[in-house]
Short mmCIF file of N, CA and C in Angstrom, two decimals:
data_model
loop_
_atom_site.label_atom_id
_atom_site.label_comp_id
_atom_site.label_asym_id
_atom_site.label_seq_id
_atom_site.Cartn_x
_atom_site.Cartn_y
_atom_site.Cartn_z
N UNK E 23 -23.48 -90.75 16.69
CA UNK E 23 -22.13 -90.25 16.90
C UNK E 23 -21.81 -89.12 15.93
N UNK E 24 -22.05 -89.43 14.53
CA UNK E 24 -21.97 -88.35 13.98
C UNK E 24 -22.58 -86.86 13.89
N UNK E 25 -23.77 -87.43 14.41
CA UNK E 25 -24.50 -85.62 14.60
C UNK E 25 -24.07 -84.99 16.09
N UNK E 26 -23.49 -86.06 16.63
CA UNK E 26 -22.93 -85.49 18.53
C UNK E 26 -21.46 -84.57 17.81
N UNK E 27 -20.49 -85.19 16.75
CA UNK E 27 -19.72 -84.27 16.35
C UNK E 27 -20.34 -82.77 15.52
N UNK E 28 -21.02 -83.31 14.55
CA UNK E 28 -21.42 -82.02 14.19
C UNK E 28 -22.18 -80.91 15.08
N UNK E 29 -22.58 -81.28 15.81
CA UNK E 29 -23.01 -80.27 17.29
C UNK E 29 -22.10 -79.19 17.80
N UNK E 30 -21.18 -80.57 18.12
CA UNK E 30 -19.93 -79.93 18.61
C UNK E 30 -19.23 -78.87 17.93
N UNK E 31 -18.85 -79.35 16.97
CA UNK E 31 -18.03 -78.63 16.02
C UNK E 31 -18.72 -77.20 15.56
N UNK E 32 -20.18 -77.03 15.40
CA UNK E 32 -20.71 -76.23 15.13
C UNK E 32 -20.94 -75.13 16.34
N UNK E 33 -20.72 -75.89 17.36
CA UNK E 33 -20.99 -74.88 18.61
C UNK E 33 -19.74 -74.18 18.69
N UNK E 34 -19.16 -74.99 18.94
CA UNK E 34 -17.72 -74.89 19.45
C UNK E 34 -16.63 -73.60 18.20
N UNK E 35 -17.41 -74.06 17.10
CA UNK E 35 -16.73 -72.80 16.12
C UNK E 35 -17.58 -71.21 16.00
N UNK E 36 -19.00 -71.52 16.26
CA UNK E 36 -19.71 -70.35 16.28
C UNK E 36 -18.73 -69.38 17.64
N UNK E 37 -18.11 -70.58 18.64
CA UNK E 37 -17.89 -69.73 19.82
C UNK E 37 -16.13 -68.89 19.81
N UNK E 38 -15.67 -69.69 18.89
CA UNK E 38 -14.78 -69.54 18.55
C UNK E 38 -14.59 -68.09 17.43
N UNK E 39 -15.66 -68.12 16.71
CA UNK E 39 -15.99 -66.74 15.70
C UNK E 39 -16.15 -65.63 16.63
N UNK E 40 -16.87 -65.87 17.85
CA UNK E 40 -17.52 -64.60 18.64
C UNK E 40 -16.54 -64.22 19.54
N UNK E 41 -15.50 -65.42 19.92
CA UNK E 41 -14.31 -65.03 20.84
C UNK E 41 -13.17 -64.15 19.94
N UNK E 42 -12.90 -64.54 18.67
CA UNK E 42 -11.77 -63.62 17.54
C UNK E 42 -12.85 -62.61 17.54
N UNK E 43 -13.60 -62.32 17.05
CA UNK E 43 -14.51 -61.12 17.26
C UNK E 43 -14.34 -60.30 18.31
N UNK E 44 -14.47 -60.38 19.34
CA UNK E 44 -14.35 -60.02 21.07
C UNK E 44 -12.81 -59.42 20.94
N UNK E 45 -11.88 -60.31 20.81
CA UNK E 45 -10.16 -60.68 20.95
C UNK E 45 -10.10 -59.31 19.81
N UNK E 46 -10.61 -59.87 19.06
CA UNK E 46 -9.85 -58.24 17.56
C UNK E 46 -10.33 -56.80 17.81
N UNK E 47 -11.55 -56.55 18.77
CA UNK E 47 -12.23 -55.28 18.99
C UNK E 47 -11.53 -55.09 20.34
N UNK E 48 -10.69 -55.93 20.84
CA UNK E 48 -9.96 -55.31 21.84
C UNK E 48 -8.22 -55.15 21.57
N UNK E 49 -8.28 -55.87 20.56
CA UNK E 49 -6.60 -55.29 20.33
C UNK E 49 -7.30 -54.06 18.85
N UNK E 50 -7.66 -53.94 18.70
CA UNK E 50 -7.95 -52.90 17.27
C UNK E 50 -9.10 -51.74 17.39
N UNK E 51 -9.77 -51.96 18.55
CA UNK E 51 -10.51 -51.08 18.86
C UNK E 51 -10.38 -50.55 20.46
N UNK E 52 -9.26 -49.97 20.48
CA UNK E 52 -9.26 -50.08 22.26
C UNK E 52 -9.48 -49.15 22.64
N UNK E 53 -9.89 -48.07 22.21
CA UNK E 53 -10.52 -46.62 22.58
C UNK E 53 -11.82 -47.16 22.95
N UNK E 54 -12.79 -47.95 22.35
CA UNK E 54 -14.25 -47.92 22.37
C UNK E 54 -14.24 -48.98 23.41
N UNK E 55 -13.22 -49.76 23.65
CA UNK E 55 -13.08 -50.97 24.63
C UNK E 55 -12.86 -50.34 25.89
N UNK E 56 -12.02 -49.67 25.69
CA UNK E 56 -11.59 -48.74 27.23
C UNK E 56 -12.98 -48.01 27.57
N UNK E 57 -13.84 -47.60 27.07
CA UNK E 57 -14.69 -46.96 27.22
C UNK E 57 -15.40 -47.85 28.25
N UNK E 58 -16.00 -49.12 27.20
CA UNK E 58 -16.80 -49.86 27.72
C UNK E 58 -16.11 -50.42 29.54
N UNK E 59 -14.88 -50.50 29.50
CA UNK E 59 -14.42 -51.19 30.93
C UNK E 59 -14.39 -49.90 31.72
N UNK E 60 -14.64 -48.68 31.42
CA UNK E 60 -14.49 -47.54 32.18
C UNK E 60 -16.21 -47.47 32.77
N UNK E 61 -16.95 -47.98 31.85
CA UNK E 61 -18.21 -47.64 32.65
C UNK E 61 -18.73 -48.99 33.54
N UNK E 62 -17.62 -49.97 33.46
CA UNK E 62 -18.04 -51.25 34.31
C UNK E 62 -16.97 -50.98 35.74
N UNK E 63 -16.37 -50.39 35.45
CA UNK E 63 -15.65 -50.00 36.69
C UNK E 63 -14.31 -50.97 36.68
N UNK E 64 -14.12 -51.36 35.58
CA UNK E 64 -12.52 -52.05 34.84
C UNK E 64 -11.53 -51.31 35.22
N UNK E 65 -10.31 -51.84 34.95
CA UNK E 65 -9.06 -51.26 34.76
C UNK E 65 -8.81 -51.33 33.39
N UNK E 66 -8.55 -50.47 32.74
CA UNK E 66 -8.06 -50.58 31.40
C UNK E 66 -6.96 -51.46 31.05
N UNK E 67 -6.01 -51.69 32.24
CA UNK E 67 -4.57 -52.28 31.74
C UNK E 67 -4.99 -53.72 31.50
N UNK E 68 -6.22 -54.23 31.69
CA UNK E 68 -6.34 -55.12 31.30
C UNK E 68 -7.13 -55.78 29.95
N UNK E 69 -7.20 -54.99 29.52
CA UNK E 69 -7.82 -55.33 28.01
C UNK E 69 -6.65 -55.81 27.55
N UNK E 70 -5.43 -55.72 27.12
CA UNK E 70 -4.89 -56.54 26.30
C UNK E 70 -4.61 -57.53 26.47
N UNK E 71 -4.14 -58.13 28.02
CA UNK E 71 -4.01 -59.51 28.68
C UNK E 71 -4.88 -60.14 28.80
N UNK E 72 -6.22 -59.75 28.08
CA UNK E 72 -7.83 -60.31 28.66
C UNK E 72 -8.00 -61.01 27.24
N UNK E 73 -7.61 -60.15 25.90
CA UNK E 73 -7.52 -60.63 24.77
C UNK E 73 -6.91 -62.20 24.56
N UNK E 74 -5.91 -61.67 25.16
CA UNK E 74 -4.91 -63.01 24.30
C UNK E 74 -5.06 -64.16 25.35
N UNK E 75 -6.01 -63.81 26.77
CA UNK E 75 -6.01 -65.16 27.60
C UNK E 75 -7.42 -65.89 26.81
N UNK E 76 -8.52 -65.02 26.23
CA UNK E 76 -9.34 -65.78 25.27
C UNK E 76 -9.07 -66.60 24.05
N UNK E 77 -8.08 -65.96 23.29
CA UNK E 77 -7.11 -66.77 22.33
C UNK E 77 -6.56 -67.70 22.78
N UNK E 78 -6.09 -67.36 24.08
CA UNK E 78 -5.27 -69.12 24.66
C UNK E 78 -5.94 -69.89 25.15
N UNK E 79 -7.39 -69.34 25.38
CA UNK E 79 -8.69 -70.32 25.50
C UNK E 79 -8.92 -71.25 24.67
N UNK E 80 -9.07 -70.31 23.42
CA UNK E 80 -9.37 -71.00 22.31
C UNK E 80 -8.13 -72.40 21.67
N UNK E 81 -7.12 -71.97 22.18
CA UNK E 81 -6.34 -72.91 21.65
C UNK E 81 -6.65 -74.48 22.44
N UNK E 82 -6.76 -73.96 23.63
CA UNK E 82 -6.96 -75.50 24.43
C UNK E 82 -8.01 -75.98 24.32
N UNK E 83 -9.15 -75.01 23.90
CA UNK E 83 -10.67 -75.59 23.37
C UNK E 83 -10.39 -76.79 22.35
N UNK E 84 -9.56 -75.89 21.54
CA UNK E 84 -8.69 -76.62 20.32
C UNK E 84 -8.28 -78.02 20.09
N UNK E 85 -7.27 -77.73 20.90
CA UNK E 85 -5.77 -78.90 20.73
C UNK E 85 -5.85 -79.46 22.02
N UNK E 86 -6.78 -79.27 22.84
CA UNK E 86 -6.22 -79.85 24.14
C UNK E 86 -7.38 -80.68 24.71
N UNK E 87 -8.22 -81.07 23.50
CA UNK E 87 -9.62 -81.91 24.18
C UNK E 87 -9.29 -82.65 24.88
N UNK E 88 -10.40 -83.30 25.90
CA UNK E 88 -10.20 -84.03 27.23
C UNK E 88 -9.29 -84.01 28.09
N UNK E 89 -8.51 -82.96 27.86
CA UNK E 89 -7.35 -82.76 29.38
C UNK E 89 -7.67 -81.92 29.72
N UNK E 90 -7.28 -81.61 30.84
CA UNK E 90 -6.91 -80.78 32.26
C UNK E 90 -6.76 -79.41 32.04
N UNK E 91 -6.41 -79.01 31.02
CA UNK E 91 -6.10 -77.74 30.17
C UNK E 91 -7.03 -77.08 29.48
N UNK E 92 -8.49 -78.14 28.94
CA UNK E 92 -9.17 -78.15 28.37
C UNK E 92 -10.65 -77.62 29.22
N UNK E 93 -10.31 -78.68 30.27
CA UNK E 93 -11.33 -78.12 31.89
C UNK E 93 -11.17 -76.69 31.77
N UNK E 94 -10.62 -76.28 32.54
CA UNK E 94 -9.98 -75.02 32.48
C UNK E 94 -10.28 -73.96 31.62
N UNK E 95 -10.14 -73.84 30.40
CA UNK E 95 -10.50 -73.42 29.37
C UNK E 95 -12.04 -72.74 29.36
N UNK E 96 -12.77 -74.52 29.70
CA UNK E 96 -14.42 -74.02 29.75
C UNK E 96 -14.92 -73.40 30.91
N UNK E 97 -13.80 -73.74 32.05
CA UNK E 97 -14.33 -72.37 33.25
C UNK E 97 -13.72 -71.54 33.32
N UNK E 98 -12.80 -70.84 33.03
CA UNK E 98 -12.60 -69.95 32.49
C UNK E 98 -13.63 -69.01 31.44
N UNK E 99 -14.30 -69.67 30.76
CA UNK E 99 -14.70 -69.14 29.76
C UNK E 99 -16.21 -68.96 30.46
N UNK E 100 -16.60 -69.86 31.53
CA UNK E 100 -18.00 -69.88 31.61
C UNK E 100 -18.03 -68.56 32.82
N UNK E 101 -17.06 -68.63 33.47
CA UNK E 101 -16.82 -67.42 34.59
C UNK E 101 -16.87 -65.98 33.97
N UNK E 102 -16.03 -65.79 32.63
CA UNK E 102 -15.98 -64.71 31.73
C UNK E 102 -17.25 -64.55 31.46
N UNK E 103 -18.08 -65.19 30.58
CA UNK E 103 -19.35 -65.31 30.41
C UNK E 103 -20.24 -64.73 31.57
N UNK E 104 -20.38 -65.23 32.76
CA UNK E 104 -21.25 -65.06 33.89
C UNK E 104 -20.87 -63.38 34.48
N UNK E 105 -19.79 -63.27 34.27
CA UNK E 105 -19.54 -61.87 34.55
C UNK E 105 -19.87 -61.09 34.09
N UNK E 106 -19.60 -61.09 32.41
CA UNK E 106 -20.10 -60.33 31.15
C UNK E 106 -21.77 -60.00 31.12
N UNK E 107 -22.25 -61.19 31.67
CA UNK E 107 -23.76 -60.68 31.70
C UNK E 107 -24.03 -59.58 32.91
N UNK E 108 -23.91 -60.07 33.67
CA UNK E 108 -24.02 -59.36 34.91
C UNK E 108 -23.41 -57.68 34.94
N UNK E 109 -21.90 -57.74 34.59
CA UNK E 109 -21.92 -56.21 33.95
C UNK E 109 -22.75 -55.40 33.25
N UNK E 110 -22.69 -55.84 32.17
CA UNK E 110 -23.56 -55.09 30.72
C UNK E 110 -24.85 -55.12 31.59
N UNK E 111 -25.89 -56.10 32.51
CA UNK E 111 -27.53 -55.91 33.13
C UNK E 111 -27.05 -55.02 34.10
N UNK E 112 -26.18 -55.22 34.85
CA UNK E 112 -25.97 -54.13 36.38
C UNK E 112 -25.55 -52.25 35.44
N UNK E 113 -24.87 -52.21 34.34
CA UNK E 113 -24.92 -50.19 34.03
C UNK E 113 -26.28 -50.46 32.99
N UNK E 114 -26.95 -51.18 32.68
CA UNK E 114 -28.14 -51.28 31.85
C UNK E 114 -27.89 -50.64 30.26
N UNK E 115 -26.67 -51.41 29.50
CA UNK E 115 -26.89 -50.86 28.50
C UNK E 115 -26.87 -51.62 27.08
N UNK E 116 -27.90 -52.93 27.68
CA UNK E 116 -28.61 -53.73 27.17
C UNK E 116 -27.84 -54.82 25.88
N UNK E 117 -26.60 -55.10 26.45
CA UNK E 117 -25.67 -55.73 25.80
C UNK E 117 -25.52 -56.75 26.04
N UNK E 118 -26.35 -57.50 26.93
CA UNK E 118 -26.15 -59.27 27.72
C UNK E 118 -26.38 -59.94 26.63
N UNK E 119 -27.19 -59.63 25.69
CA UNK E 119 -26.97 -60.78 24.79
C UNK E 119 -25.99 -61.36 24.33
N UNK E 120 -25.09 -60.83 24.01
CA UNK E 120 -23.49 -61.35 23.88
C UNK E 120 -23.33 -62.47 24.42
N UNK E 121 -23.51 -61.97 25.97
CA UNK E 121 -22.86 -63.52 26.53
C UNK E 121 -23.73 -64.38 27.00
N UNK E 122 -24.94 -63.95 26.70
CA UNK E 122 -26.47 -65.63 26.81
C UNK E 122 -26.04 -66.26 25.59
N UNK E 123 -25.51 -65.90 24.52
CA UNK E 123 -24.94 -66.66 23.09
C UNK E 123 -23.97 -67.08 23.51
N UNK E 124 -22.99 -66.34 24.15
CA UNK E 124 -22.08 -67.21 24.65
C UNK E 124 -21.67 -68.09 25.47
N UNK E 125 -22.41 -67.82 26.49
CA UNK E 125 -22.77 -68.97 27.54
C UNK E 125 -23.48 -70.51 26.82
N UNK E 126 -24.60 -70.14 26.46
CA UNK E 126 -25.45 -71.14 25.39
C UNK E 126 -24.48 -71.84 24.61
N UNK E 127 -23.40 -71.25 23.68
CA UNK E 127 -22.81 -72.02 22.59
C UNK E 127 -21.56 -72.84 23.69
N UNK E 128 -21.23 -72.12 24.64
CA UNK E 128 -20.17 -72.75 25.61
C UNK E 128 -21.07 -74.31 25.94
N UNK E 129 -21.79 -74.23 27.03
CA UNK E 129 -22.51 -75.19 27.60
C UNK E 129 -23.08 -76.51 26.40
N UNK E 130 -23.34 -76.07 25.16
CA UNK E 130 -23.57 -77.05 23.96
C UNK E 130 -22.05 -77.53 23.85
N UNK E 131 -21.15 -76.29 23.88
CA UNK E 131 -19.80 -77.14 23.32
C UNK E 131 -19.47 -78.31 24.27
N UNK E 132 -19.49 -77.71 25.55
CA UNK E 132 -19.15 -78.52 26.64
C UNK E 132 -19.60 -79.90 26.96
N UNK E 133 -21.02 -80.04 26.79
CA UNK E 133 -21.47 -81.48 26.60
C UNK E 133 -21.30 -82.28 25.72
N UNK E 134 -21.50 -81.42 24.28
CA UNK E 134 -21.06 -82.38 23.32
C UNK E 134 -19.37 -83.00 23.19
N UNK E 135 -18.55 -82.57 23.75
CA UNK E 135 -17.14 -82.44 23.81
C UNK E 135 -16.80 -83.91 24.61
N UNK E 136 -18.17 -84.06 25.36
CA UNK E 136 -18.47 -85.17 26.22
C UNK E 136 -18.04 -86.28 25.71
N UNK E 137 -19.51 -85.83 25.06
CA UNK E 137 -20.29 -87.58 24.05
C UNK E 137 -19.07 -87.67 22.92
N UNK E 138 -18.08 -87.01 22.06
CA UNK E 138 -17.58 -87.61 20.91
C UNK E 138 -16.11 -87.97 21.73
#
């Protein structure tokens, strides 16, 4: 039981580091962000509402284990993920790793979130 939490916790915060990471280069870097959604064929107006729906991810990752809110959260997040790869491989500018880490640390969080 105890190493099923530390799993968790360790996944679940690595993913949490890479999502404030993500979240701060789009409210603080939004020239280089706009860029990037301009060559995926984005709308720009959505970088800032894209930010803070990952932050409100994170909160229900958070505070809202085993509910309904919490579901949600991880598909949400796994859909973001699945997209993110597929962008960055479809203009080829070799950035998927991002979200195979993120997918990976999601899917660890997600099971372990299970078991504790």
């Amino acid at each position: 039981m105890k190493k099923d939490k530390i799993i968790f916790y360790v996944a679940t915060g690595l993913l949490t580091l890479l999502m404030f990471f993500s979240s701060g280069m789009y409210f603080f870097n939004y020239e280089e962000v706009a860029k990037m959604f301009g060559a995926f064929g984005y709308p720009t107006y959505i970088i800032y509402p894209y930010a803070v729906v990952k932050l409100l991810g994170l909160v229900a990752l958070w505070f809202f284990r085993g509910k309904f809110l919490n579901e949600w959260a991880y598909a949400g997040y796994f859909f973001a993920f699945i997209l993110a790869f597929f962008a960055h491989f479809m203009i080829g500018d070799g950035e998927q790793m991002g979200a195979i880490i993120a997918m990976i640390l999601l899917i660890v969080s997600y099971i372990y979130s299970k078991k504790i």
